[in-house]
Amino acid sequence: MDMSLFLVQLLNGVQYGLLLFLIASGLTLVFGVMGILNLAHGSMYMIGAYLVYYFASATDSFLLAVIIACVIAMIIGIIIERFLIIHLYNRDHLDQVLLTVGLIFIFNAAQSFIWGNDPLGVEVPELLSSSIQLTDIVEYPVYRLFLSVLCIGIALAMYYVINNTKLGMMIRAGESNREMVENLGVDISKLFTIVFAVGVTLSALAGIVSAPIVSLVPGMGERVLISCFVVVVIGGMGSIKGAFVAALLVGIVDTFASVLLPGMSSMTIYLLMALILIFKPQGLFKS
Amino acid sequence: MILNKRTIKKIAMAGSMMSASLLSGMSAHAEEGPIKIGVMLPYSGVYAGPGEAATNGLKQALKEKGNKIAGRQVEFIISDTEAKPARAPELTSAMTDKDDADFIIGPVHSGVAMGMIKSIRNKDSIMIIPNAGINAATGAFCQPNVFRTSFSSWQTAYPMGSEAVKMGYKKVVTMSWNYGFGKESLEAFQESFEDAGGEVVKKIFVPFPNTEFQSYLTEIASIKPDAVFVFFAGGGSVKFVKDYDAMGLKGKIPLIGSGFLTEGTITAQGDAAEGLMTTLHYADTLDNPKNKAFRAEYKALYDKPADIYAVQGYDAGQLIIQAVEATKGNTADKKALIKAMEGVEIDSPRGSFHFSKAHNPIQNIYLRKVENGENMVVKTAAAALNDPARGCKL
């Protein structure tokens, strides 16, 4: 592998990792703050992608479609938290798993009912549809570079909110000791609604922005859910920083393994997970 | 002749006997009840689209007959396989033992097909595969009561090998998901490509159902082959074709493939699919009266265009109709029924075909090119192509 090829592959890995982070961040945020294991996280990724497909063709504007889809996702998140999750805070993870697996079925049925079962695609927005020449033969789509920048932006924004705002302070406090936060007079139920809605919206946003570079098919949510869990487990359940590092690690390892160890590429990320868990059973950054 | 009372009585008796025997003959059939057609297709998950289309096609064929064959009503027993191989044996046994199905139509997924074939051995039901292309179904695992109205993986990829050499490609990279259908397609392509003097310089297998292709595309760009032959289907093929274009490879390294690359996916692929060359046993644009009539009726019934899965389901229906008509409605004698099925010539929208000894269609394979969002037929790449049915002892 020569240098330029190595760099292109590294770019592939980082770009994939950043996207993984965007998907996984919502899951780890919700788990870390609320202790809720949301298996329907992947479904929101799917719903986001289908919503942007629908509104992009209805409004002819990708940006407008992104905004509408995000708003709808947030509303769905609020509804799910207010009417369903709210009953589960004092129950164990098994009940949460049952409920959120039920939600997966509902979202899948809704997707199939509304949009049918044929694979769909979303056009890359005009402004970002060009490519940059990297080597003599490889071009890199501008949209993918834009995605990476967007993911880094979101990561920085999350970092800022969590470390430098009052909301972030409450989130951090909630992560370490929920009862204490409540006793200090914070309206924990409102905090939970916000966090859940944001978590769900992040997942939907990941689906929304990846819609132009993936194909929209039934069951696409379950597929990302697995990689998502690998990232969250490696990073440490509930740690945003951990999710970021783990996502990049998984992205890069997966990319290089697929080229260098073709026969084993499907197991390398699980191997990586197993190795890390042997030495760090709580993940890289246990919050 | 003078009609006396006795003669009249005789005639009347003979008449009543005749009508009685006629009646009893009819009631013998009526006692058999409806012809039971079990349907084992996926209605949820990734393969829900093909499952639905195959069912639509099947029902369309029977609807043309008023849902009656040789005077007997047709009854459907439908179950959702969810394309999960682990569930196949249990669902199949329910169809054969509990429901007593005469025919079982299914499945879409080759893994499910292998599970079904195992469970249907020595049973009375006859299985008709309307999609799953795994070679072994009509190869090493072929059985008297298993028919296929679709294709073998081998058939869809083999003709492209020699075509690729004719197009002037010498060094080719092949790529697919690392699963049965993909591997078999790549092998069949390589077989005829290398026989014709080409060389496969690299085989890339992507873990199924991974659709993160960037690293592989980067690798292909560094190898710079004359062309790339791929097998992908459904959502994966949409993603692959778009990524291939976005990485700037499309104009530089021609992409060819098994026809599933552009089946039911062209709209989603958009401009990225223009110019792709593929081989398959069908094309929407195939110019024959049967295809036009079939497509018009399908559109009228279901308000969407027919696809290849609909054609294969439709032909499964035609196969049942022609065979049961040939046995005059008798489905109890399975040996006679299988014999009738082996003898039919099916007037399919893809062009007419009949079955090989291994019960796989002997059919034309077409070379197609995507133009203006449609698979246009360039020519017949292989006429009446018979699968080698390796390992089949029928």
XYZ file of C-alpha atoms in Angstrom, chain A residues 38-44 46-47 50 76 79-80 83-84 97-115 117 218-219 222, chain B residues 44-45:
40
model
C -33.248 2.356 23.884
C -33.139 -0.480 21.350
C -35.392 1.519 19.039
C -32.478 3.881 18.505
C -31.786 2.342 15.085
C -35.421 2.771 14.129
C -35.104 6.518 14.557
C -34.329 4.723 9.685
C -37.268 7.059 10.251
C -37.234 8.067 5.208
C -41.646 11.698 18.154
C -44.113 11.666 22.641
C -42.269 8.399 23.273
C -46.228 8.538 27.124
C -44.141 5.359 27.215
C -35.851 -3.770 26.259
C -39.356 -5.202 25.819
C -40.885 -1.793 25.221
C -38.217 -0.559 22.842
C -38.160 -3.823 20.873
C -41.923 -3.359 20.520
C -41.224 0.104 19.165
C -38.874 -1.392 16.566
C -41.741 -3.502 15.243
C -44.091 -0.530 15.196
C -41.616 1.692 13.350
C -40.798 -1.056 10.849
C -44.476 -1.667 10.152
C -45.080 2.078 9.797
C -42.154 2.388 7.396
C -43.392 -0.503 5.291
C -46.955 0.847 5.326
C -46.059 4.415 4.403
C -43.104 4.011 2.050
C -40.542 -2.155 0.615
C -36.642 -1.917 5.405
C -34.579 -3.025 8.388
C -31.345 -2.781 12.955
C -41.245 -8.303 6.474
C -37.568 -7.383 6.558
